[in-house]
Amino acid sequence: MIIETLSVFPEMFDSVMHASILGRAEAKGLFSFRAYDLRDWTHDRHRTVDDEPYGGGQGMLMKCEPLYEAIEDISSTGPRPRVVFFTPCGDRFTQATAERLAAEERLLLVCGRYEGMDERVYDLADERLSIGDYVLTGGELPAMVVADAVVRLLPGALGNAMSSEDESFSSAGLLEYAQYTRPAEYRGKTVPETLLSGDHARVDAWRRRNAIERTCRWRPDLLEDADLTDEERAYARSLLHEGSEGHA
Ligand code: 9D3
């Protein structure tokens, strides 16, 4: 997979995109990354990428011309990229979006700054994404969030020890079960006895039950779409009722 970004702060991507799992995935040849500087497609002395909004108002907007020329240039060689614009008005990015984008051959992630972009640039977008309802200073961090979530899904990115199966938001739609490592007792806090038992069937049952309990407590909104047996659903309902009746 080829992942490219277009922004006025290409250096923001340096550490994140080449560190940790992403760095290893890149070294293994699972993807290549390149951050383009939008100012390379300006023609004036000041390398201007922004201008005032027609009709007045606060702040500046990204101009059309550098974005159009950059996206046309970048797209003119190699496989046609899927062009993703980052904007607070975009569709909410989720794990399902990450799974869909992980199947693409080439992604071009376009990051805005200022108060937004001239509306006409969105004609170049295959899709618009937001990472959530909070205000950031630009689209670079959202692009890194998306790149991180996508790259770890590429076959081989996580190595043999880990897999992207069996985790929060993919395993039956539940939160992950609690996990512990050595020592078995720390400052009087003990590890649940079942996990020390070596009995894999008991461990699996404990984890499943624990995942349901944690989801009931912290993310009851996930239960509706969770993949539960009738028995598990009855257990979840009993926990939810217990919570609303004010028991400990
Ligand atoms: C006053 C209207 N503001 C929208 C809430 C203007 C505005 C603020 C901040 C427009 C753009 C930005 C910069 N943010 C992004 O470019 C952005 C973003 C975000 O702020 N939150 C979550 N996802 C994203 S994706 C791009």
Tab-separated table of C-alpha atoms and ligand atoms in Angstrom:
chain	number	residue	atom	x	y	z
A	1	MET	CA	0.000	0.000	0.000
A	2	ILE	CA	1.100	3.559	-0.728
A	3	ILE	CA	0.096	6.204	1.834
A	4	GLU	CA	0.715	9.847	1.014
A	5	THR	CA	-0.226	13.050	2.796
A	6	LEU	CA	-0.633	16.570	1.487
A	7	SER	CA	-0.373	19.415	4.008
A	8	VAL	CA	1.514	22.574	4.946
A	9	PHE	CA	3.263	20.726	7.831
A	10	PRO	CA	4.842	17.657	6.169
A	11	GLU	CA	7.442	17.428	8.956
A	12	MET	CA	4.686	16.621	11.486
A	13	PHE	CA	4.517	13.099	10.053
A	14	ASP	CA	8.213	12.264	10.441
A	15	SER	CA	8.267	10.632	13.868
A	16	VAL	CA	4.851	8.974	13.912
A	17	MET	CA	5.018	7.442	10.448
A	18	HIS	CA	8.490	5.957	10.876
A	19	ALA	CA	8.286	4.764	14.504
A	20	SER	CA	7.129	1.566	16.183
A	21	ILE	CA	4.769	-0.750	14.304
A	22	LEU	CA	4.435	1.680	11.397
A	23	GLY	CA	8.211	1.911	11.020
A	24	ARG	CA	8.559	-1.861	11.078
A	25	ALA	CA	5.722	-2.309	8.574
A	26	GLU	CA	7.474	0.182	6.305
A	27	ALA	CA	10.828	-1.613	6.698
A	28	LYS	CA	9.080	-4.891	5.787
A	29	GLY	CA	7.785	-3.266	2.603
A	30	LEU	CA	4.118	-3.541	3.598
A	31	PHE	CA	3.583	0.117	2.784
A	32	SER	CA	5.479	3.178	1.664
A	33	PHE	CA	4.909	6.662	3.036
A	34	ARG	CA	5.512	10.127	1.631
A	35	ALA	CA	4.468	13.531	3.006
A	36	TYR	CA	4.040	16.233	0.363
A	37	ASP	CA	4.352	19.958	1.132
A	38	LEU	CA	1.382	21.856	-0.319
A	39	ARG	CA	3.572	24.972	-0.669
A	40	ASP	CA	5.514	23.193	-3.420
A	41	TRP	CA	2.462	23.870	-5.634
A	42	THR	CA	2.344	27.640	-5.070
A	43	HIS	CA	3.720	30.126	-7.602
A	44	ASP	CA	4.170	33.340	-5.590
A	45	ARG	CA	7.129	34.567	-3.567
A	46	HIS	CA	5.316	34.041	-0.262
A	47	ARG	CA	4.164	30.512	-1.140
A	48	THR	CA	0.572	31.468	-0.253
A	49	VAL	CA	-1.890	28.648	0.418
A	50	ASP	CA	-4.656	30.635	2.194
A	51	ASP	CA	-6.946	33.602	1.554
A	52	GLU	CA	-9.885	35.491	3.116
A	53	PRO	CA	-13.412	34.104	2.845
A	54	TYR	CA	-15.818	35.753	0.371
A	55	GLY	CA	-18.668	37.311	2.338
A	56	GLY	CA	-16.382	38.045	5.269
A	57	GLY	CA	-15.917	36.202	8.537
A	58	GLN	CA	-13.219	35.046	10.917
A	59	GLY	CA	-9.985	33.487	9.761
A	60	MET	CA	-8.597	32.234	6.499
A	61	LEU	CA	-9.411	29.421	4.094
A	62	MET	CA	-7.223	27.092	2.038
A	63	LYS	CA	-7.140	28.301	-1.582
A	64	CYS	CA	-8.206	26.148	-4.524
A	65	GLU	CA	-5.241	26.395	-6.838
A	66	PRO	CA	-2.402	24.733	-4.855
A	67	LEU	CA	-4.706	21.895	-3.747
A	68	TYR	CA	-6.004	21.227	-7.270
A	69	GLU	CA	-2.549	21.340	-8.841
A	70	ALA	CA	-0.972	19.196	-6.117
A	71	ILE	CA	-3.643	16.510	-6.190
A	72	GLU	CA	-3.583	16.396	-10.014
A	73	ASP	CA	0.221	16.123	-10.071
A	74	ILE	CA	0.461	13.501	-7.347
A	75	SER	CA	-2.335	11.431	-8.938
A	76	SER	CA	-0.876	11.596	-12.449
A	77	THR	CA	1.674	8.826	-11.844
A	78	GLY	CA	1.166	5.346	-10.389
A	79	PRO	CA	-2.111	3.752	-9.315
A	80	ARG	CA	-5.058	6.135	-8.910
A	81	PRO	CA	-5.166	7.060	-5.204
A	82	ARG	CA	-8.295	7.139	-3.075
A	83	VAL	CA	-8.370	10.831	-2.091
A	84	VAL	CA	-9.457	11.376	1.530
A	85	PHE	CA	-10.029	14.906	2.856
A	86	PHE	CA	-9.927	15.589	6.597
A	87	THR	CA	-12.560	18.012	7.826
A	88	PRO	CA	-14.745	18.369	10.935
A	89	CYS	CA	-17.709	17.994	8.518
A	90	GLY	CA	-16.585	14.528	7.380
A	91	ASP	CA	-18.054	11.112	8.121
A	92	ARG	CA	-16.939	9.763	11.486
A	93	PHE	CA	-13.847	7.539	11.168
A	94	THR	CA	-14.400	4.084	12.720
A	95	GLN	CA	-12.754	0.650	12.705
A	96	ALA	CA	-15.033	-0.238	9.772
A	97	THR	CA	-13.590	2.722	7.819
A	98	ALA	CA	-10.056	1.527	8.658
A	99	GLU	CA	-10.884	-1.971	7.371
A	100	ARG	CA	-12.302	-0.538	4.142
A	101	LEU	CA	-9.303	1.762	3.553
A	102	ALA	CA	-6.825	-1.050	4.321
A	103	ALA	CA	-7.984	-2.733	1.083
A	104	GLU	CA	-6.962	0.271	-1.056
A	105	GLU	CA	-3.787	0.231	-3.135
A	106	ARG	CA	-3.001	3.919	-2.606
A	107	LEU	CA	-4.333	6.579	-0.211
A	108	LEU	CA	-3.829	10.323	-0.529
A	109	LEU	CA	-4.690	11.979	2.798
A	110	VAL	CA	-5.363	15.705	2.377
A	111	CYS	CA	-5.018	17.806	5.529
A	112	GLY	CA	-6.487	21.275	6.016
A	113	ARG	CA	-5.410	24.116	8.287
A	114	TYR	CA	-7.066	27.465	9.124
A	115	GLU	CA	-10.878	27.638	9.256
A	116	GLY	CA	-11.377	25.195	6.415
A	117	MET	CA	-11.107	24.963	2.638
A	118	ASP	CA	-12.715	26.602	-0.373
A	119	GLU	CA	-15.760	24.385	-0.914
A	120	ARG	CA	-14.753	23.664	-4.531
A	121	VAL	CA	-11.745	21.561	-3.488
A	122	TYR	CA	-14.076	18.875	-2.141
A	123	ASP	CA	-14.907	18.000	-5.772
A	124	LEU	CA	-11.522	16.236	-5.708
A	125	ALA	CA	-12.447	14.101	-2.694
A	126	ASP	CA	-13.468	10.459	-2.828
A	127	GLU	CA	-14.506	10.866	0.809
A	128	ARG	CA	-14.318	13.286	3.763
A	129	LEU	CA	-13.445	12.063	7.242
A	130	SER	CA	-13.553	13.464	10.780
A	131	ILE	CA	-12.051	11.550	13.713
A	132	GLY	CA	-14.569	12.830	16.262
A	133	ASP	CA	-16.426	15.760	17.747
A	134	TYR	CA	-13.622	17.914	19.138
A	135	VAL	CA	-11.791	20.819	17.541
A	136	LEU	CA	-8.186	20.317	16.454
A	137	THR	CA	-5.882	22.790	14.708
A	138	GLY	CA	-5.699	20.842	11.452
A	139	GLY	CA	-6.035	17.543	9.633
A	140	GLU	CA	-2.509	16.222	10.218
A	141	LEU	CA	-3.206	14.419	13.496
A	142	PRO	CA	-6.415	12.897	12.058
A	143	ALA	CA	-4.419	11.686	9.022
A	144	MET	CA	-1.891	10.031	11.343
A	145	VAL	CA	-4.693	8.428	13.350
A	146	VAL	CA	-6.133	6.968	10.154
A	147	ALA	CA	-2.728	5.846	8.816
A	148	ASP	CA	-1.959	4.126	12.138
A	149	ALA	CA	-5.306	2.321	12.248
A	150	VAL	CA	-5.019	1.249	8.597
A	151	VAL	CA	-1.380	0.100	8.556
A	152	ARG	CA	-1.726	-2.186	11.580
A	153	LEU	CA	-4.443	-4.035	9.631
A	154	LEU	CA	-2.125	-4.830	6.707
A	155	PRO	CA	-1.260	-8.550	6.682
A	156	GLY	CA	2.054	-9.031	8.511
A	157	ALA	CA	2.113	-5.604	10.205
A	158	LEU	CA	1.599	-6.928	13.730
A	159	GLY	CA	3.873	-9.977	13.514
A	160	ASN	CA	2.980	-13.465	14.681
A	161	ALA	CA	2.519	-12.821	18.396
A	162	MET	CA	-0.344	-10.395	17.890
A	163	SER	CA	-3.202	-10.391	15.483
A	164	SER	CA	-5.833	-7.803	14.724
A	165	GLU	CA	-8.510	-10.431	15.458
A	166	ASP	CA	-9.820	-10.998	19.007
A	167	GLU	CA	-9.673	-7.412	20.232
A	168	SER	CA	-11.976	-4.550	21.183
A	169	PHE	CA	-14.453	-3.556	18.496
A	170	SER	CA	-13.838	-6.675	16.430
A	171	SER	CA	-14.325	-9.551	18.880
A	172	ALA	CA	-18.105	-9.846	19.141
A	173	GLY	CA	-18.321	-6.061	19.525
A	174	LEU	CA	-17.314	-6.137	23.211
A	175	LEU	CA	-14.601	-4.297	25.109
A	176	GLU	CA	-11.480	-6.339	25.774
A	177	TYR	CA	-11.209	-8.450	28.943
A	178	ALA	CA	-8.848	-7.367	31.759
A	179	GLN	CA	-5.258	-8.602	31.414
A	180	TYR	CA	-2.466	-9.176	33.928
A	181	THR	CA	1.227	-9.987	33.846
A	182	ARG	CA	3.724	-10.898	36.586
A	183	PRO	CA	3.919	-10.611	39.565
A	184	ALA	CA	0.797	-12.507	40.716
A	185	GLU	CA	0.519	-10.137	43.685
A	186	TYR	CA	1.552	-6.472	43.646
A	187	ARG	CA	0.922	-4.090	46.590
A	188	GLY	CA	-1.701	-6.522	47.827
A	189	LYS	CA	-3.504	-6.545	44.474
A	190	THR	CA	-3.934	-10.077	43.195
A	191	VAL	CA	-4.481	-11.579	39.771
A	192	PRO	CA	-7.804	-13.466	39.412
A	193	GLU	CA	-7.134	-17.076	40.440
A	194	THR	CA	-8.654	-18.522	37.238
A	195	LEU	CA	-5.934	-16.890	35.113
A	196	LEU	CA	-3.257	-18.702	37.158
A	197	SER	CA	-5.021	-22.072	36.864
A	198	GLY	CA	-3.614	-23.137	33.493
A	199	ASP	CA	-7.098	-24.421	32.602
A	200	HIS	CA	-7.661	-22.901	29.137
A	201	ALA	CA	-11.388	-23.571	29.091
A	202	ARG	CA	-11.852	-21.815	32.448
A	203	VAL	CA	-9.620	-18.937	31.293
A	204	ASP	CA	-11.651	-18.501	28.084
A	205	ALA	CA	-14.926	-18.533	30.039
A	206	TRP	CA	-13.549	-15.983	32.562
A	207	ARG	CA	-12.399	-13.660	29.772
A	208	ARG	CA	-15.694	-13.803	27.931
A	209	ARG	CA	-17.626	-13.058	31.138
A	210	ASN	CA	-15.190	-10.275	32.078
A	211	ALA	CA	-15.545	-8.675	28.614
A	212	ILE	CA	-19.326	-8.637	29.034
A	213	GLU	CA	-19.046	-7.141	32.534
A	214	ARG	CA	-16.679	-4.387	31.402
A	215	THR	CA	-18.813	-3.556	28.398
A	216	CYS	CA	-21.913	-3.294	30.630
A	217	ARG	CA	-20.064	-0.955	33.000
A	218	TRP	CA	-18.175	1.301	30.555
A	219	ARG	CA	-19.712	1.006	27.085
A	220	PRO	CA	-23.313	-0.217	27.438
A	221	ASP	CA	-23.967	1.470	24.055
A	222	LEU	CA	-21.964	-1.358	22.406
A	223	LEU	CA	-24.241	-4.115	23.755
A	224	GLU	CA	-27.028	-3.576	21.242
A	225	ASP	CA	-24.827	-4.677	18.312
A	226	ALA	CA	-22.684	-7.163	20.294
A	227	ASP	CA	-22.693	-10.799	19.210
A	228	LEU	CA	-23.972	-12.526	22.397
A	229	THR	CA	-25.683	-15.839	23.087
A	230	ASP	CA	-29.171	-15.726	24.666
A	231	GLU	CA	-27.601	-16.696	27.987
A	232	GLU	CA	-24.948	-13.961	27.744
A	233	ARG	CA	-27.558	-11.383	26.804
A	234	ALA	CA	-29.619	-12.324	29.873
A	235	TYR	CA	-26.488	-11.948	32.026
A	236	ALA	CA	-25.739	-8.526	30.479
A	237	ARG	CA	-29.315	-7.405	31.128
A	238	SER	CA	-29.064	-8.499	34.782
A	239	LEU	CA	-25.848	-6.477	35.200
A	240	LEU	CA	-27.407	-3.384	33.626
A	241	HIS	CA	-30.439	-3.610	35.942
A	242	GLU	CA	-28.189	-4.109	38.956
A	243	GLY	CA	-26.354	-0.877	37.957
A	244	SER	CA	-29.550	1.188	37.629
A	245	GLU	CA	-30.857	-0.089	41.015
A	246	GLY	CA	-27.842	1.398	42.759
A	247	HIS	CA	-26.278	-1.763	44.194
A	248	ALA	CA	-22.517	-1.878	44.812
B	1	9D3	C1	-15.840	27.471	13.686
B	1	9D3	C2	-15.924	26.271	12.833
B	1	9D3	N1	-14.787	25.351	13.045
B	1	9D3	C3	-15.294	23.956	12.843
B	1	9D3	C4	-15.539	23.287	14.126
B	1	9D3	C5	-13.738	25.654	12.071
B	1	9D3	C6	-12.612	24.707	12.077
B	1	9D3	C7	-11.878	24.420	13.205
B	1	9D3	C8	-10.807	23.550	13.182
B	1	9D3	C9	-12.255	24.080	10.892
B	1	9D3	C10	-11.172	23.213	10.854
B	1	9D3	C11	-10.442	22.962	12.001
B	1	9D3	C12	-9.281	22.042	11.963
B	1	9D3	N2	-9.697	20.626	12.119
B	1	9D3	C13	-9.559	19.763	11.132
B	1	9D3	O1	-9.064	20.095	10.086
B	1	9D3	C14	-10.027	18.399	11.323
B	1	9D3	C15	-10.630	17.751	12.448
B	1	9D3	C16	-10.965	18.202	13.760
B	1	9D3	O2	-10.766	19.360	14.167
B	1	9D3	N3	-11.557	17.308	14.609
B	1	9D3	C17	-11.814	16.020	14.271
B	1	9D3	N4	-11.520	15.561	13.066
B	1	9D3	C18	-10.927	16.424	12.179
B	1	9D3	S1	-10.505	16.017	10.616
B	1	9D3	C19	-9.914	17.514	10.277
